[in-house]
Amino acid sequence: MFDSKECTWANMKVVVMGQELTGIRGIKYKLSQEKEHLHGAGDEPIGIQRGKRTYEGEIKLLKFQFDRLVDIVRLAQGRDLLDFSGDIVVAYVKEDGSLPRTDLIKGFQFKEFEKGWEQGAKFMEITLPIIFMGLQQNI
């Protein structure tokens, strides 16, 4: 019998700067590699050439969580979040209670941040683009 139960958002834990992010609204991260066809005689490719890898993503936080991270950076003598470098741990379990899966986003830095507020808003959500040095899956 095939059971496709997935993990739910409630079963995800994200840790940045030693803090579990309770004010997180989303996270995504990706690994990319440059690739192009290699051509020789004729018009069909004879192979695929690979180039450099890049790592990027984003974290969506509520304002209170953003403010907590800013305070941590300032305590460490940084000016703002753009001065921070560290790791992110993302752990999740399926609803069937199987062993947790953990991704380690290594050497990340925030690229930028922007705050915004609109009339009628009930909360502020801040999206922080990130770049990082590597990804270890299922550690």
PDB file of N, CA, C and O in Angstrom, residues 44-81:
ATOM      1  N   GLU A  44      23.359  18.040 -33.617  1.00  0.00           N
ATOM      2  CA  GLU A  44      22.926  17.469 -32.345  1.00  0.00           C
ATOM      3  C   GLU A  44      24.033  17.636 -31.299  1.00  0.00           C
ATOM      4  O   GLU A  44      25.219  17.530 -31.621  1.00  0.00           O
ATOM      5  N   PRO A  45      23.664  17.866 -30.043  1.00  0.00           N
ATOM      6  CA  PRO A  45      24.693  17.971 -29.000  1.00  0.00           C
ATOM      7  C   PRO A  45      25.376  16.629 -28.774  1.00  0.00           C
ATOM      8  O   PRO A  45      24.762  15.569 -28.937  1.00  0.00           O
ATOM      9  N   ILE A  46      26.653  16.691 -28.416  1.00  0.00           N
ATOM     10  CA  ILE A  46      27.395  15.461 -28.113  1.00  0.00           C
ATOM     11  C   ILE A  46      27.617  15.303 -26.605  1.00  0.00           C
ATOM     12  O   ILE A  46      28.152  14.307 -26.161  1.00  0.00           O
ATOM     13  N   GLY A  47      27.189  16.291 -25.849  1.00  0.00           N
ATOM     14  CA  GLY A  47      27.330  16.217 -24.404  1.00  0.00           C
ATOM     15  C   GLY A  47      26.746  17.448 -23.734  1.00  0.00           C
ATOM     16  O   GLY A  47      26.214  18.342 -24.395  1.00  0.00           O
ATOM     17  N   ILE A  48      26.854  17.464 -22.427  1.00  0.00           N
ATOM     18  CA  ILE A  48      26.418  18.613 -21.628  1.00  0.00           C
ATOM     19  C   ILE A  48      27.592  19.035 -20.762  1.00  0.00           C
ATOM     20  O   ILE A  48      28.151  18.210 -20.030  1.00  0.00           O
ATOM     21  N   GLN A  49      27.965  20.291 -20.871  1.00  0.00           N
ATOM     22  CA  GLN A  49      29.051  20.847 -20.065  1.00  0.00           C
ATOM     23  C   GLN A  49      28.461  21.491 -18.818  1.00  0.00           C
ATOM     24  O   GLN A  49      27.400  22.106 -18.869  1.00  0.00           O
ATOM     25  N   ARG A  50      29.185  21.319 -17.711  1.00  0.00           N
ATOM     26  CA  ARG A  50      28.727  21.893 -16.446  1.00  0.00           C
ATOM     27  C   ARG A  50      29.670  22.991 -16.002  1.00  0.00           C
ATOM     28  O   ARG A  50      30.875  22.917 -16.222  1.00  0.00           O
ATOM     29  N   GLY A  51      29.101  23.999 -15.356  1.00  0.00           N
ATOM     30  CA  GLY A  51      29.883  25.119 -14.848  1.00  0.00           C
ATOM     31  C   GLY A  51      29.723  25.271 -13.350  1.00  0.00           C
ATOM     32  O   GLY A  51      29.487  24.307 -12.626  1.00  0.00           O
ATOM     33  N   LYS A  52      29.787  26.505 -12.896  1.00  0.00           N
ATOM     34  CA  LYS A  52      29.774  26.774 -11.454  1.00  0.00           C
ATOM     35  C   LYS A  52      28.394  26.581 -10.845  1.00  0.00           C
ATOM     36  O   LYS A  52      27.373  26.674 -11.522  1.00  0.00           O
ATOM     37  N   ARG A  53      28.408  26.302  -9.550  1.00  0.00           N
ATOM     38  CA  ARG A  53      27.184  26.135  -8.778  1.00  0.00           C
ATOM     39  C   ARG A  53      26.891  27.419  -8.021  1.00  0.00           C
ATOM     40  O   ARG A  53      27.801  28.133  -7.613  1.00  0.00           O
ATOM     41  N   THR A  54      25.610  27.698  -7.800  1.00  0.00           N
ATOM     42  CA  THR A  54      25.197  28.819  -6.970  1.00  0.00           C
ATOM     43  C   THR A  54      24.091  28.353  -6.029  1.00  0.00           C
ATOM     44  O   THR A  54      23.352  27.414  -6.328  1.00  0.00           O
ATOM     45  N   TYR A  55      24.006  29.018  -4.892  1.00  0.00           N
ATOM     46  CA  TYR A  55      23.046  28.671  -3.851  1.00  0.00           C
ATOM     47  C   TYR A  55      22.320  29.944  -3.440  1.00  0.00           C
ATOM     48  O   TYR A  55      22.961  30.949  -3.114  1.00  0.00           O
ATOM     49  N   GLU A  56      20.993  29.895  -3.430  1.00  0.00           N
ATOM     50  CA  GLU A  56      20.218  31.064  -3.031  1.00  0.00           C
ATOM     51  C   GLU A  56      18.846  30.646  -2.540  1.00  0.00           C
ATOM     52  O   GLU A  56      18.433  29.501  -2.711  1.00  0.00           O
ATOM     53  N   GLY A  57      18.149  31.594  -1.936  1.00  0.00           N
ATOM     54  CA  GLY A  57      16.813  31.322  -1.439  1.00  0.00           C
ATOM     55  C   GLY A  57      16.233  32.554  -0.782  1.00  0.00           C
ATOM     56  O   GLY A  57      16.675  33.684  -1.019  1.00  0.00           O
ATOM     57  N   GLU A  58      15.240  32.326   0.079  1.00  0.00           N
ATOM     58  CA  GLU A  58      14.641  33.425   0.821  1.00  0.00           C
ATOM     59  C   GLU A  58      13.950  32.895   2.070  1.00  0.00           C
ATOM     60  O   GLU A  58      13.551  31.734   2.137  1.00  0.00           O
ATOM     61  N   ILE A  59      13.861  33.776   3.046  1.00  0.00           N
ATOM     62  CA  ILE A  59      13.155  33.495   4.294  1.00  0.00           C
ATOM     63  C   ILE A  59      12.115  34.585   4.470  1.00  0.00           C
ATOM     64  O   ILE A  59      12.421  35.768   4.295  1.00  0.00           O
ATOM     65  N   LYS A  60      10.890  34.197   4.826  1.00  0.00           N
ATOM     66  CA  LYS A  60       9.837  35.171   5.123  1.00  0.00           C
ATOM     67  C   LYS A  60       9.592  35.150   6.625  1.00  0.00           C
ATOM     68  O   LYS A  60       9.313  34.092   7.202  1.00  0.00           O
ATOM     69  N   LEU A  61       9.698  36.328   7.236  1.00  0.00           N
ATOM     70  CA  LEU A  61       9.547  36.444   8.686  1.00  0.00           C
ATOM     71  C   LEU A  61       8.508  37.492   9.033  1.00  0.00           C
ATOM     72  O   LEU A  61       8.324  38.471   8.308  1.00  0.00           O
ATOM     73  N   LEU A  62       7.893  37.306  10.192  1.00  0.00           N
ATOM     74  CA  LEU A  62       7.086  38.365  10.771  1.00  0.00           C
ATOM     75  C   LEU A  62       8.028  39.394  11.392  1.00  0.00           C
ATOM     76  O   LEU A  62       9.165  39.077  11.754  1.00  0.00           O
ATOM     77  N   LYS A  63       7.564  40.631  11.538  1.00  0.00           N
ATOM     78  CA  LYS A  63       8.416  41.719  11.989  1.00  0.00           C
ATOM     79  C   LYS A  63       9.055  41.444  13.353  1.00  0.00           C
ATOM     80  O   LYS A  63      10.224  41.743  13.567  1.00  0.00           O
ATOM     81  N   PHE A  64       8.321  40.855  14.306  1.00  0.00           N
ATOM     82  CA  PHE A  64       8.903  40.613  15.623  1.00  0.00           C
ATOM     83  C   PHE A  64      10.104  39.673  15.528  1.00  0.00           C
ATOM     84  O   PHE A  64      11.091  39.844  16.238  1.00  0.00           O
ATOM     85  N   GLN A  65      10.041  38.687  14.633  1.00  0.00           N
ATOM     86  CA  GLN A  65      11.157  37.756  14.472  1.00  0.00           C
ATOM     87  C   GLN A  65      12.343  38.454  13.802  1.00  0.00           C
ATOM     88  O   GLN A  65      13.488  38.255  14.191  1.00  0.00           O
ATOM     89  N   PHE A  66      12.072  39.275  12.807  1.00  0.00           N
ATOM     90  CA  PHE A  66      13.100  40.089  12.173  1.00  0.00           C
ATOM     91  C   PHE A  66      13.812  40.946  13.222  1.00  0.00           C
ATOM     92  O   PHE A  66      15.040  40.993  13.274  1.00  0.00           O
ATOM     93  N   ASP A  67      13.027  41.615  14.075  1.00  0.00           N
ATOM     94  CA  ASP A  67      13.603  42.475  15.114  1.00  0.00           C
ATOM     95  C   ASP A  67      14.489  41.687  16.079  1.00  0.00           C
ATOM     96  O   ASP A  67      15.548  42.172  16.489  1.00  0.00           O
ATOM     97  N   ARG A  68      14.105  40.480  16.429  1.00  0.00           N
ATOM     98  CA  ARG A  68      14.923  39.642  17.318  1.00  0.00           C
ATOM     99  C   ARG A  68      16.265  39.306  16.679  1.00  0.00           C
ATOM    100  O   ARG A  68      17.304  39.334  17.327  1.00  0.00           O
ATOM    101  N   LEU A  69      16.257  38.973  15.391  1.00  0.00           N
ATOM    102  CA  LEU A  69      17.504  38.668  14.703  1.00  0.00           C
ATOM    103  C   LEU A  69      18.401  39.907  14.600  1.00  0.00           C
ATOM    104  O   LEU A  69      19.614  39.817  14.774  1.00  0.00           O
ATOM    105  N   VAL A  70      17.803  41.060  14.345  1.00  0.00           N
ATOM    106  CA  VAL A  70      18.571  42.313  14.302  1.00  0.00           C
ATOM    107  C   VAL A  70      19.234  42.561  15.650  1.00  0.00           C
ATOM    108  O   VAL A  70      20.412  42.943  15.724  1.00  0.00           O
ATOM    109  N   ASP A  71      18.504  42.330  16.752  1.00  0.00           N
ATOM    110  CA  ASP A  71      19.064  42.519  18.093  1.00  0.00           C
ATOM    111  C   ASP A  71      20.255  41.596  18.337  1.00  0.00           C
ATOM    112  O   ASP A  71      21.257  42.012  18.925  1.00  0.00           O
ATOM    113  N   ILE A  72      20.168  40.352  17.877  1.00  0.00           N
ATOM    114  CA  ILE A  72      21.277  39.403  18.046  1.00  0.00           C
ATOM    115  C   ILE A  72      22.514  39.886  17.293  1.00  0.00           C
ATOM    116  O   ILE A  72      23.627  39.844  17.811  1.00  0.00           O
ATOM    117  N   VAL A  73      22.313  40.369  16.067  1.00  0.00           N
ATOM    118  CA  VAL A  73      23.441  40.870  15.269  1.00  0.00           C
ATOM    119  C   VAL A  73      24.067  42.083  15.947  1.00  0.00           C
ATOM    120  O   VAL A  73      25.291  42.202  16.026  1.00  0.00           O
ATOM    121  N   ARG A  74      23.261  42.975  16.470  1.00  0.00           N
ATOM    122  CA  ARG A  74      23.791  44.172  17.137  1.00  0.00           C
ATOM    123  C   ARG A  74      24.574  43.806  18.388  1.00  0.00           C
ATOM    124  O   ARG A  74      25.600  44.424  18.687  1.00  0.00           O
ATOM    125  N   LEU A  75      24.106  42.814  19.139  1.00  0.00           N
ATOM    126  CA  LEU A  75      24.848  42.355  20.322  1.00  0.00           C
ATOM    127  C   LEU A  75      26.217  41.811  19.944  1.00  0.00           C
ATOM    128  O   LEU A  75      27.159  41.865  20.731  1.00  0.00           O
ATOM    129  N   ALA A  76      26.329  41.293  18.725  1.00  0.00           N
ATOM    130  CA  ALA A  76      27.608  40.771  18.226  1.00  0.00           C
ATOM    131  C   ALA A  76      28.407  41.855  17.500  1.00  0.00           C
ATOM    132  O   ALA A  76      29.335  41.546  16.764  1.00  0.00           O
ATOM    133  N   GLN A  77      28.028  43.115  17.689  1.00  0.00           N
ATOM    134  CA  GLN A  77      28.727  44.279  17.130  1.00  0.00           C
ATOM    135  C   GLN A  77      28.516  44.465  15.637  1.00  0.00           C
ATOM    136  O   GLN A  77      29.288  45.181  14.991  1.00  0.00           O
ATOM    137  N   GLY A  78      27.492  43.855  15.061  1.00  0.00           N
ATOM    138  CA  GLY A  78      27.172  44.082  13.658  1.00  0.00           C
ATOM    139  C   GLY A  78      26.261  45.291  13.500  1.00  0.00           C
ATOM    140  O   GLY A  78      25.565  45.680  14.437  1.00  0.00           O
ATOM    141  N   ARG A  79      26.248  45.890  12.321  1.00  0.00           N
ATOM    142  CA  ARG A  79      25.380  47.059  12.066  1.00  0.00           C
ATOM    143  C   ARG A  79      23.929  46.654  11.848  1.00  0.00           C
ATOM    144  O   ARG A  79      23.014  47.301  12.331  1.00  0.00           O
ATOM    145  N   ASP A  80      23.740  45.588  11.067  1.00  0.00           N
ATOM    146  CA  ASP A  80      22.394  45.127  10.735  1.00  0.00           C
ATOM    147  C   ASP A  80      22.497  43.689  10.239  1.00  0.00           C
ATOM    148  O   ASP A  80      23.568  43.087  10.270  1.00  0.00           O
ATOM    149  N   LEU A  81      21.396  43.137   9.749  1.00  0.00           N
ATOM    150  CA  LEU A  81      21.377  41.734   9.322  1.00  0.00           C
ATOM    151  C   LEU A  81      22.336  41.432   8.171  1.00  0.00           C
ATOM    152  O   LEU A  81      22.765  40.296   8.005  1.00  0.00           O
TER     153      LEU A  81
END
